[in-house]
Short mmCIF file of C-alpha atoms (C1' of nucleotides) in Angstrom, two decimals:
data_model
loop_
_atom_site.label_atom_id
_atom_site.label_comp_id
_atom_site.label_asym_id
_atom_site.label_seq_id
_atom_site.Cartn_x
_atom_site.Cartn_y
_atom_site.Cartn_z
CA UNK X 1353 -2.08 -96.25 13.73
CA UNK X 1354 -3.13 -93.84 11.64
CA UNK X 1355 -0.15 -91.23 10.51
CA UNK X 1356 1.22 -94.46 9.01
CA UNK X 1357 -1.58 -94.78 7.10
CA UNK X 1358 -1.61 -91.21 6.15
CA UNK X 1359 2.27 -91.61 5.44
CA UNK X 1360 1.41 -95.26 3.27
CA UNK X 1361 -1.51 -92.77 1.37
CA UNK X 1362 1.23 -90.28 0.54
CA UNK X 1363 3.65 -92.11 -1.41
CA UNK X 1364 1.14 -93.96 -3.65
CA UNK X 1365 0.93 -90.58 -5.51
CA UNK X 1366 5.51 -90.80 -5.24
CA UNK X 1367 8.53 -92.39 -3.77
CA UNK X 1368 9.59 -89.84 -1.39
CA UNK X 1369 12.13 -88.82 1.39
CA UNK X 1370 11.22 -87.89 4.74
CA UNK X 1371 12.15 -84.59 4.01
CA UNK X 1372 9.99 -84.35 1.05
CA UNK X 1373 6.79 -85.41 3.29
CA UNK X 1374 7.14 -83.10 5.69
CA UNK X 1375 6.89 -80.51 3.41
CA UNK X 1376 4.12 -82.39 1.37
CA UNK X 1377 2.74 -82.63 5.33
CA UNK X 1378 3.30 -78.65 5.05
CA UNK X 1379 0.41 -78.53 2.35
CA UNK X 1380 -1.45 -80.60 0.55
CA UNK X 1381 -1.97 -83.47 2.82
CA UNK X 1382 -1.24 -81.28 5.48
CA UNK X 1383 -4.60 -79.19 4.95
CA UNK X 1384 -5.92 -81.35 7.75
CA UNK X 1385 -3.55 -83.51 8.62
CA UNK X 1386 -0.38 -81.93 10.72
CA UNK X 1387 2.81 -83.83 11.62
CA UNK X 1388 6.58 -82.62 11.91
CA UNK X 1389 9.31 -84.19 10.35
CA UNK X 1390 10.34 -86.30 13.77
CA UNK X 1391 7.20 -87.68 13.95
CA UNK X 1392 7.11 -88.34 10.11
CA UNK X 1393 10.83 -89.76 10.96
CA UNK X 1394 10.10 -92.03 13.31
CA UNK X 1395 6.84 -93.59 11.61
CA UNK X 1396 8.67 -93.97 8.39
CA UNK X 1397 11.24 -96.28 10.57
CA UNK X 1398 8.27 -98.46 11.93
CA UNK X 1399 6.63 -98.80 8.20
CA UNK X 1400 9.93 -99.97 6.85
CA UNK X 1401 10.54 -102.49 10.25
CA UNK X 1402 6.80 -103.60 9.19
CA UNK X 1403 8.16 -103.92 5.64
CA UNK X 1404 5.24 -101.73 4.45
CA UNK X 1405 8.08 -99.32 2.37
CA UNK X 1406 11.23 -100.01 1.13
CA UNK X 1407 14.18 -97.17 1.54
CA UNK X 1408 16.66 -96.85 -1.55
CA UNK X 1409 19.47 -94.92 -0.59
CA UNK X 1410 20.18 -92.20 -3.18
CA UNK X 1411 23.95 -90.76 -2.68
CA UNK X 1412 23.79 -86.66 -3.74
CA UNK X 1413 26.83 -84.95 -3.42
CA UNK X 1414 26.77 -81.08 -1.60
CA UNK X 1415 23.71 -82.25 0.10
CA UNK X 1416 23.44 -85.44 2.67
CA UNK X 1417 22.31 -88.42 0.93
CA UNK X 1418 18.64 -89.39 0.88
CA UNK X 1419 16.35 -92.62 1.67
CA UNK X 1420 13.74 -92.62 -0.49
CA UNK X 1421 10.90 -94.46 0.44
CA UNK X 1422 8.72 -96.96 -2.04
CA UNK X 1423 5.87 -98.89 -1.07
CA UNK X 1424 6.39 -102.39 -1.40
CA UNK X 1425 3.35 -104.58 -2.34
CA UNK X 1426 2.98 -105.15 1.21
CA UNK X 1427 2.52 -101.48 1.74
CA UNK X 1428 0.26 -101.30 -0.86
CA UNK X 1429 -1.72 -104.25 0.50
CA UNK X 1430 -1.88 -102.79 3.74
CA UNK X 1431 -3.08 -99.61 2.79
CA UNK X 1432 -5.95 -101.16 0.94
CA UNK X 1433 -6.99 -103.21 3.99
CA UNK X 1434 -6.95 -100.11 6.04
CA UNK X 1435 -9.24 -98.24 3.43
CA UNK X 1436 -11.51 -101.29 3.71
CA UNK X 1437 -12.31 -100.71 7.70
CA UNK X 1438 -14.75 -99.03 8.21
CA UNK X 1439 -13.49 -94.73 9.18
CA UNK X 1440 -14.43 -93.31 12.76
CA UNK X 1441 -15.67 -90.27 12.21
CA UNK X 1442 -13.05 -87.87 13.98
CA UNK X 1443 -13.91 -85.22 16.88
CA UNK X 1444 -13.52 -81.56 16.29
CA UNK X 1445 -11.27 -80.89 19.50
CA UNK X 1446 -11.11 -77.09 19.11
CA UNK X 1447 -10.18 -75.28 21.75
CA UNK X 1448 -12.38 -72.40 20.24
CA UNK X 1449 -15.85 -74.71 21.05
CA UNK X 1450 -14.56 -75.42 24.67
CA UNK X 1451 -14.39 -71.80 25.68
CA UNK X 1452 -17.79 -71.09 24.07
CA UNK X 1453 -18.81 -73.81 26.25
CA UNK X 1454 -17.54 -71.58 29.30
CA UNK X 1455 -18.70 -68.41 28.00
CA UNK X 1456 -19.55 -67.53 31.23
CA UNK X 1457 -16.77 -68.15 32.94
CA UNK X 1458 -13.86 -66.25 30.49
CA UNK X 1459 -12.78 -62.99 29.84
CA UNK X 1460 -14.46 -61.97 26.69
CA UNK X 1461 -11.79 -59.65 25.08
CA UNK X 1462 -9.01 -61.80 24.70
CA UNK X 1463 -11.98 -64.44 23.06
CA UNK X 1464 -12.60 -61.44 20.68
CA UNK X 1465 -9.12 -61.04 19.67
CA UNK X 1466 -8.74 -64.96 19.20
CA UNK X 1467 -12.00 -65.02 16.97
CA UNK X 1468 -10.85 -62.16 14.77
CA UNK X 1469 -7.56 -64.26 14.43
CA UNK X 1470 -9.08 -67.22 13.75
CA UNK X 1471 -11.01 -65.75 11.36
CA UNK X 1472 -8.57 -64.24 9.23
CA UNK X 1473 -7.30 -67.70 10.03
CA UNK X 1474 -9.76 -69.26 8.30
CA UNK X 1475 -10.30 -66.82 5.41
CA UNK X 1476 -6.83 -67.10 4.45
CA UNK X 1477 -7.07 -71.01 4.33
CA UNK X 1478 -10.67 -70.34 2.13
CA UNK X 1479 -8.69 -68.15 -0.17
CA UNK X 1480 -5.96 -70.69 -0.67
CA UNK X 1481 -8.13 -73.84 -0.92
CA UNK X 1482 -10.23 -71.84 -3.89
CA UNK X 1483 -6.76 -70.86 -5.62
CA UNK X 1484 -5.64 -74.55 -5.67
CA UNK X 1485 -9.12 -75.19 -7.06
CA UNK X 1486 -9.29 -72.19 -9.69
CA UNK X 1487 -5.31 -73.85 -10.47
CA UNK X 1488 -6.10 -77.69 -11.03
CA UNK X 1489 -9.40 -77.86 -12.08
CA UNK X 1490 -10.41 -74.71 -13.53
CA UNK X 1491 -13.28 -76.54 -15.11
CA UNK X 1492 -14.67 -78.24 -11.90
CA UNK X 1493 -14.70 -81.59 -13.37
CA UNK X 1494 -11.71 -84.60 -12.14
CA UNK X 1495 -10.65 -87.07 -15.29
CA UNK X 1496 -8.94 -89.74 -13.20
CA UNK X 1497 -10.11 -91.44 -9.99
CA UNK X 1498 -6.88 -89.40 -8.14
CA UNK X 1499 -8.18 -86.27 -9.56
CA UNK X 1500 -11.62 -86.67 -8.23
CA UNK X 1501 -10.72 -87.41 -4.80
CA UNK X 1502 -8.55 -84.01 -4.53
CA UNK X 1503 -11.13 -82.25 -6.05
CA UNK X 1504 -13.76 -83.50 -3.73
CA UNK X 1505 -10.95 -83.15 -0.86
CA UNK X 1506 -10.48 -79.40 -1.90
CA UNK X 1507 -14.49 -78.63 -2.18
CA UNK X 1508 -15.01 -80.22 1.34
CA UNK X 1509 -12.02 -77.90 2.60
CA UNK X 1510 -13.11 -75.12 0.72
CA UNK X 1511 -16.68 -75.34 2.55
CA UNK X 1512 -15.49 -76.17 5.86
CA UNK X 1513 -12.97 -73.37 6.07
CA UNK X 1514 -15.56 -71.00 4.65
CA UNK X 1515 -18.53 -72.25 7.14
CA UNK X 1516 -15.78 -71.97 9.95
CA UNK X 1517 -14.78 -68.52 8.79
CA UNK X 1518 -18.58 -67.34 8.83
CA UNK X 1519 -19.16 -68.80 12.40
CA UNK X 1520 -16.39 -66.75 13.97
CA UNK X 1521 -18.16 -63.71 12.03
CA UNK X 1522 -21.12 -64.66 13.76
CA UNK X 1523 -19.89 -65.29 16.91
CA UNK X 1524 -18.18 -61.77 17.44
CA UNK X 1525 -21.28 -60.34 16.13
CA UNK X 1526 -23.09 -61.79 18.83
CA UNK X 1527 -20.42 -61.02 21.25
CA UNK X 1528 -20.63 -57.14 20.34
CA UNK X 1529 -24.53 -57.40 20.82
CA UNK X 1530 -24.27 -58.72 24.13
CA UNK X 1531 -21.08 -56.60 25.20
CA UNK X 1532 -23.96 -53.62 25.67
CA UNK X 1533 -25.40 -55.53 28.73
CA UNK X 1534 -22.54 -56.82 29.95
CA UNK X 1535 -22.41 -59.26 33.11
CA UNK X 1536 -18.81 -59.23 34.22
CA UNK X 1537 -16.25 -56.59 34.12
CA UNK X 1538 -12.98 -58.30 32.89
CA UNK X 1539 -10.50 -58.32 35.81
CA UNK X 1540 -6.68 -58.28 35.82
CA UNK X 1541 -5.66 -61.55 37.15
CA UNK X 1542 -8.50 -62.91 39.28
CA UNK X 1543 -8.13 -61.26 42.14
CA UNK X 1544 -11.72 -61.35 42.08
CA UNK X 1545 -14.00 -64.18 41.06
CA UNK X 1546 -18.44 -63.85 40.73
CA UNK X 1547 -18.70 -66.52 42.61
CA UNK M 744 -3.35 -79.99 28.80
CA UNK M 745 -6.48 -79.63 26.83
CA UNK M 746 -8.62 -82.35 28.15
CA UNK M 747 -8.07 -81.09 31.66
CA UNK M 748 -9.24 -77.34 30.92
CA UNK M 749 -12.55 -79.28 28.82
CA UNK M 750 -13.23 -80.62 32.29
CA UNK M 751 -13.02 -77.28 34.32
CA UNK M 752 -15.21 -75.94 31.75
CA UNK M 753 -17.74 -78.63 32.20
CA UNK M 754 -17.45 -77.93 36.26
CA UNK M 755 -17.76 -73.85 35.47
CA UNK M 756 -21.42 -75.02 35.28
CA UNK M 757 -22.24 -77.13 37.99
CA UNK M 758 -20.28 -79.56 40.41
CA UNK M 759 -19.94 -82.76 38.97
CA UNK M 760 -18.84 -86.35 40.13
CA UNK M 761 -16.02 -88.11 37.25
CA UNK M 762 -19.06 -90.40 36.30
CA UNK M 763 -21.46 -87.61 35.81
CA UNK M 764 -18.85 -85.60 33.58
CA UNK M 765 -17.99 -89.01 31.87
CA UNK M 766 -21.89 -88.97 30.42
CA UNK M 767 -21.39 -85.24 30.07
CA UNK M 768 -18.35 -86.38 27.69
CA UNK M 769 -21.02 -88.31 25.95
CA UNK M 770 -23.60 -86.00 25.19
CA UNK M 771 -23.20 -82.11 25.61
CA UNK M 772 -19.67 -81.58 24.99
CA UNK M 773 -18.95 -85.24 23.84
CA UNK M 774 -20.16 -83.93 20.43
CA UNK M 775 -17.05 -82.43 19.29
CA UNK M 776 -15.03 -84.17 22.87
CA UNK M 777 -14.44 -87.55 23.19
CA UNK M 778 -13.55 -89.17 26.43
CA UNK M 779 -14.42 -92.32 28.06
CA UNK M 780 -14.68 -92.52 31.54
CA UNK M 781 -11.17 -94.20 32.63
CA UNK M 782 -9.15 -90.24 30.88
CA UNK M 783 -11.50 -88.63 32.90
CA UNK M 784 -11.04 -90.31 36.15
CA UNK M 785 -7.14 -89.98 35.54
CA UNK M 786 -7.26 -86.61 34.52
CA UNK M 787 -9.38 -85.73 37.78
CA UNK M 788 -6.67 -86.70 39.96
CA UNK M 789 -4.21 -84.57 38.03
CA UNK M 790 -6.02 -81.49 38.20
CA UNK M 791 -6.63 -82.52 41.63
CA UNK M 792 -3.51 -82.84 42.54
CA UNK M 793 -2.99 -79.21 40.84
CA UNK M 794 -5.66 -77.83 43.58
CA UNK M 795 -7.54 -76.75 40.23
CA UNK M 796 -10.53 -78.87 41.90
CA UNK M 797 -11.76 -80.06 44.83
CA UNK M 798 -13.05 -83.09 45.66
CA UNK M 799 -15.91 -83.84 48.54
CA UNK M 800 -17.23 -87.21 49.21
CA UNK M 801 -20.76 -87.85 49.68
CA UNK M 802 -22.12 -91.13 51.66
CA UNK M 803 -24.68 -92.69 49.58
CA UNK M 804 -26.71 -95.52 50.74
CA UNK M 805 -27.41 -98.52 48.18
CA UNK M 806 -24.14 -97.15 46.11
CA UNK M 807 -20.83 -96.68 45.94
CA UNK M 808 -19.84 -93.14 47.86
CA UNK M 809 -19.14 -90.51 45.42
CA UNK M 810 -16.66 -87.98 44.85
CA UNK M 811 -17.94 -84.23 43.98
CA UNK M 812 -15.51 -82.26 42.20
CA UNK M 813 -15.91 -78.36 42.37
CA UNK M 814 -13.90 -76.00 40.96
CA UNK M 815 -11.24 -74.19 43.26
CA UNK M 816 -10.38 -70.54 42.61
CA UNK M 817 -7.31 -71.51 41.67
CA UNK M 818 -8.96 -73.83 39.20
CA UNK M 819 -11.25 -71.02 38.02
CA UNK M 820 -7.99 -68.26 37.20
CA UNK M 821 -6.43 -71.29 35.44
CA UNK M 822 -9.41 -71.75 33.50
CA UNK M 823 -9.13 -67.93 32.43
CA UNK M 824 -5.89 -67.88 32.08
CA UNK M 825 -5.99 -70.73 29.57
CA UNK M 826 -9.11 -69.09 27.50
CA UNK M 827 -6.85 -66.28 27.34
CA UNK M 828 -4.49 -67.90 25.34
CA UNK M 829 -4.98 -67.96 21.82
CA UNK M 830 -6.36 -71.10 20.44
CA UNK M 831 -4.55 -73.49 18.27
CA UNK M 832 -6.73 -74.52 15.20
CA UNK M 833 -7.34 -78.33 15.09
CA UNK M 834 -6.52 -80.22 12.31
CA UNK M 835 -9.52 -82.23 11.01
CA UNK M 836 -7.86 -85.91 10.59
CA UNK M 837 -10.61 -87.73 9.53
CA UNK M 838 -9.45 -91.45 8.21
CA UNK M 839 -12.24 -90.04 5.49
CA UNK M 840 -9.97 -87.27 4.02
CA UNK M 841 -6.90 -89.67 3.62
CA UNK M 842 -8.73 -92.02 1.88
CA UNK M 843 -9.94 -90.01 -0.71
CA UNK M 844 -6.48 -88.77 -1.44
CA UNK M 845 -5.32 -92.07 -2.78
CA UNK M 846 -8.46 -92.67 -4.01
CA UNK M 847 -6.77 -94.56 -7.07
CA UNK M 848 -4.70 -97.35 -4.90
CA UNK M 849 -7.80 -98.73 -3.08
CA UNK M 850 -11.50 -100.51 -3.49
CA UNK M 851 -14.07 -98.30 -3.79
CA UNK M 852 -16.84 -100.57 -2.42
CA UNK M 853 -15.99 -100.45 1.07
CA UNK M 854 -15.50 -96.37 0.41
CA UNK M 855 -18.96 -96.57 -0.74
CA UNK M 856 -20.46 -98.54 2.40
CA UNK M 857 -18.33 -96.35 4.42
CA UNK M 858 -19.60 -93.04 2.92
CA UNK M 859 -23.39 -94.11 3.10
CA UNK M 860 -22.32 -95.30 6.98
CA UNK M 861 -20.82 -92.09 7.52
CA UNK M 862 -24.12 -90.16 5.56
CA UNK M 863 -26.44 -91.62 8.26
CA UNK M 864 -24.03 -90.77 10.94
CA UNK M 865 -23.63 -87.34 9.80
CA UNK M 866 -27.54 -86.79 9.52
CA UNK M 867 -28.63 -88.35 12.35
CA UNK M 868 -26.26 -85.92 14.23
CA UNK M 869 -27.42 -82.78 12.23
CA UNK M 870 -30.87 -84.11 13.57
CA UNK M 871 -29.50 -84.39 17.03
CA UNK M 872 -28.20 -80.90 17.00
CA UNK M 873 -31.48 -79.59 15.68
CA UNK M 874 -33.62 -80.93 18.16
CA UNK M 875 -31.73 -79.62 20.84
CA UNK M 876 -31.70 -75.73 19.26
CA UNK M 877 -35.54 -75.85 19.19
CA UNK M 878 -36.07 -77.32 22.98
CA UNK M 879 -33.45 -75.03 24.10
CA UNK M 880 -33.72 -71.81 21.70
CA UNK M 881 -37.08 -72.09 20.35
CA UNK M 882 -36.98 -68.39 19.18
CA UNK M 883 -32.89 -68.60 17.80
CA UNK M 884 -32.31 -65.95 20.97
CA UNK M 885 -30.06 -66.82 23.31
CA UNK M 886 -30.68 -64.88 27.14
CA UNK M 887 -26.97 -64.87 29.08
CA UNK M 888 -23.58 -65.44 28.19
CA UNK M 889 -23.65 -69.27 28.61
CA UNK M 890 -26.88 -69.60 26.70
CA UNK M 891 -25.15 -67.62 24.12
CA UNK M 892 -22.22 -69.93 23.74
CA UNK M 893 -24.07 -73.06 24.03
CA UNK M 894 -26.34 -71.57 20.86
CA UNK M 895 -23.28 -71.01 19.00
CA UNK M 896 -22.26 -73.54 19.72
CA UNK M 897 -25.63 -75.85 18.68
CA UNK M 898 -25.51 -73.79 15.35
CA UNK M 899 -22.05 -74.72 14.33
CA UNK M 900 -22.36 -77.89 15.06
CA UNK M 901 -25.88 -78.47 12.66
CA UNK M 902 -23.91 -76.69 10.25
CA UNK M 903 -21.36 -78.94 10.66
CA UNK M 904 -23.14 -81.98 10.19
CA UNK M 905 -24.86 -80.91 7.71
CA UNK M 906 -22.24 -80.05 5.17
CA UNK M 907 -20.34 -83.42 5.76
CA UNK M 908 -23.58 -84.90 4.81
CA UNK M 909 -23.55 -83.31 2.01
CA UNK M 910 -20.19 -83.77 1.17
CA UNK M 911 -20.73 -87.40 1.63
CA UNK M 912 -23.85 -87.52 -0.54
CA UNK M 913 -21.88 -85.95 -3.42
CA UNK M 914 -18.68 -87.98 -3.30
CA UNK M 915 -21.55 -90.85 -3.42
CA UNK M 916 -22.66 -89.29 -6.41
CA UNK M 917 -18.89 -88.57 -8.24
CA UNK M 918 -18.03 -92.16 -7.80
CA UNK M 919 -21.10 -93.51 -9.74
CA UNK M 920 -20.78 -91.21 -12.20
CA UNK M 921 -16.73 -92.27 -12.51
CA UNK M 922 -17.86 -95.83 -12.01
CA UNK M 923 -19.32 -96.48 -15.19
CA UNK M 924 -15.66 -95.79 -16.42
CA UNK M 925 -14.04 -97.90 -13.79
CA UNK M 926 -10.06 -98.03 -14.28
CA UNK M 927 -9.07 -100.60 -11.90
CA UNK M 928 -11.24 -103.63 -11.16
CA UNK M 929 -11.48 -104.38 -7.61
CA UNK M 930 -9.53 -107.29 -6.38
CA UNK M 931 -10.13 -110.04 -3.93
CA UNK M 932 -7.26 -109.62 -1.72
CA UNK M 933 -4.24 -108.01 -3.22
CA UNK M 934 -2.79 -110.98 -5.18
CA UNK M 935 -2.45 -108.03 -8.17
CA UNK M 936 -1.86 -104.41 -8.19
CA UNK M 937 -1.90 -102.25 -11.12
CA UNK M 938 1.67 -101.23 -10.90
"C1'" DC Y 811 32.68 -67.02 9.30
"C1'" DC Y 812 27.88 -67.17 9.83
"C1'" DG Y 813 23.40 -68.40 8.43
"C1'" DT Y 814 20.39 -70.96 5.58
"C1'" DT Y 815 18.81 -75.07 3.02
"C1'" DA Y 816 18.71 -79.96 2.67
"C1'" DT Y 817 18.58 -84.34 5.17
"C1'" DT Y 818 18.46 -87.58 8.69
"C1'" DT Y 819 18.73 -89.05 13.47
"C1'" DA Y 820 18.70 -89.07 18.56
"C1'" DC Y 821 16.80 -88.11 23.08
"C1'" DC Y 822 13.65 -86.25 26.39
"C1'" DG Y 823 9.08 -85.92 28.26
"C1'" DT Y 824 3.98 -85.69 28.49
"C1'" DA Y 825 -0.63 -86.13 26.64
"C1'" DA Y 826 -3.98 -88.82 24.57
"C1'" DC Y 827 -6.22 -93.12 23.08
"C1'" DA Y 828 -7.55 -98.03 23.63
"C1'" DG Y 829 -9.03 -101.78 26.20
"C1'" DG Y 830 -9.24 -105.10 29.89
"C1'" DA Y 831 -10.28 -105.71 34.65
"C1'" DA Y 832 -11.94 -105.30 39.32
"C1'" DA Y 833 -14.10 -103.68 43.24
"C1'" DA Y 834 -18.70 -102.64 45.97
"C1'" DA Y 835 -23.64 -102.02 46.62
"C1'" DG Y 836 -27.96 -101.78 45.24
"C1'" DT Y 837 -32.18 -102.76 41.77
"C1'" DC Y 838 -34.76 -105.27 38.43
"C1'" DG Y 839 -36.39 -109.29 35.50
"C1'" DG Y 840 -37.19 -113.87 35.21
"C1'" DC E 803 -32.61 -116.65 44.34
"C1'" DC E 804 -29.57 -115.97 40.26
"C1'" DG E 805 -27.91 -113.25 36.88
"C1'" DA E 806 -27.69 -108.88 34.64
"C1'" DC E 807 -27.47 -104.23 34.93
"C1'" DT E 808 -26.46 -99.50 37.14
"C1'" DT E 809 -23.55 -96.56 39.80
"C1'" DT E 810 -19.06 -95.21 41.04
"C1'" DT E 811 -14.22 -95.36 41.36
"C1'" DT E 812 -9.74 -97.33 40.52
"C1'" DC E 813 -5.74 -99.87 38.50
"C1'" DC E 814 -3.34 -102.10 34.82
"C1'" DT E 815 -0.75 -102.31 30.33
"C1'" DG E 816 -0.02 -100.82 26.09
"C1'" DT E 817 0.37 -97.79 21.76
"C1'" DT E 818 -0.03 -93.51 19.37
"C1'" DA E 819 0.64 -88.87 19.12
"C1'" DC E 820 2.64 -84.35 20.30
"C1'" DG E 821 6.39 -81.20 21.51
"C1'" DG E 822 11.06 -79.47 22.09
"C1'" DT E 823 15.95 -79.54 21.85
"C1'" DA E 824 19.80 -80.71 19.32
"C1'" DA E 825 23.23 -82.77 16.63
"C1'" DA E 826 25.51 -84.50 12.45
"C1'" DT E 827 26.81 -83.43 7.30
"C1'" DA E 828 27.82 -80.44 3.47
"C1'" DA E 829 27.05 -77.15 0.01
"C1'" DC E 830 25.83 -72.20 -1.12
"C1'" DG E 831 25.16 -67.10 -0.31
"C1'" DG E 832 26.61 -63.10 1.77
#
DNA sequence: CCGTTATTTACCGTAACAGGAAAAAGTCGG
DNA sequence: CCGACTTTTTCCTGTTACGGTAAATAACGG
């Protein structure tokens, strides 16, 4: 019970198809929040059972018609009780952290080639977070209440993808330091284990 | 099939009994892995069942018997084989994040008792993390290869912690600023919205 | 005619999360 | 001695999420 939620936080900007928030679940939201269109789908079908949104049926010809979804007052109460709870912070879950965990244990090449991916990764996602920011608030102040939460929602990306981005630097720095005295040759398919 | 490979990399360090790698879950790894005791116990039997671990009983007087889990060599390639992969980046799906993007449709209060929750939370961790770097890496060196990762890891995780405590402290500080010039008054229990 | 875009829906499965409960044997406080 | 707690494993029932495959429908571009 929490994509719902997500979905519920969406449409308070818009009414808006299921199409429409998969893409929106493509970008903005979707900056930390991923979920394809089935899943988007079949929540939107359990928020309208619960009476949370309301589907108006908009007939297009060329194109399939389209449900677009409002939130009913309902919706709207339900996403304010849900705001009201207290959060739980989220764990990271990176499969990135787990492996460091193992360092020991893993072939360190492919983890090189996985960093350096991750990085660009990660410096792409910096660059885009700091266009959106340069594009909407070129002044780095929010008018409205809305604004100020995707401003503060774009600085805390911003960092995060730019303290990420600097740790995988790090960490193949590190790795090319220690590659001098190396422990373990890399094998071909463990045909041979240290142990 | 994530949780199970977090396991083998908790076992690449020492054998380990389900209840041992449950506290594990809570402390070492647990800070960026959750898992409570009964995933881990059902997960064990599934990678047992793979022959990716192997588990020997030990007869314990004054408690229950308990099962040892090691890690097979098969359980070791797997564990290789799956660092090899590249890793997916995790999406961050913090409650937090969606709130603040329709930070117009709810009550601020309870974001504001939230945020200062979440502040303590987030600094208490930092703390956490920074105690442990200067037992274990009183001279920011790390030795081996699984010193190295676990220092990385220690550093990215103060990092971390520390920027969502900042983060938090300035959101704090944006929505006193924007609450002299509140827009919408908070409301006892939805009886009127603003729309 | 084929592929793409727009739009929704259906089915399959597994993985993960949440919580409640029960065993069994000891240890410790009152 | 009773009750509470620790240690250790297991079983239960749910919901939520994730992932893939695929089918309808109908225009538009090549």
């Amino acid at each position: 019970m929490a994509l719902g939620d997500a979905i519920l936080a969406c449409l308070t900007e818009r009414p808006m198809t299921g199409y429409e928030l998969a893409k929106t679940f493509d970008s903005s939201i979707g900056f930390f929040w991923k979920a394809d269109h089935q899943q988007i789908y079949r929540e939107l079908s359990k928020l309208r059972d619960r009476g949370h949104i309301q589907g108006r049926e908009v007939v297009q010809s060329g194109k399939p018609n389209k449900l677009v979804y409002t939130l009913t007052p309902e919706g709207r109460t339900a996403l304010r009780h849900w705001a009201a709870r207290p959060s739980t912070p989220a764990s990271t879950k990176d499969d990135l952290l787990v492996r460091l965990h193992a360092l020991d244990s893993i072939d360190i090449e492919p983890l090189r080639t996985d960093l350096m991916a991750r990085l660009e990764h990660h410096r792409d996602r910096h660059a885009n977070y700091e266009r959106i920011l340069k594009k909407r608030f070129p002044d780095g102040t929010a008018e409205g209440r809305l604004d100020l939460g995707n401003l503060l929602l774009l600085r805390l990306g911003a960092r995060h993808e730019q303290m990420v981005a600097d740790f995988c630097e790090e960490a193949l720095e590190a790795l090319s330091a220690m590659s001098g005295k190396a422990t373990v040759v890399p094998l071909e398919d463990g045909k041979r284990e240290k142990g």
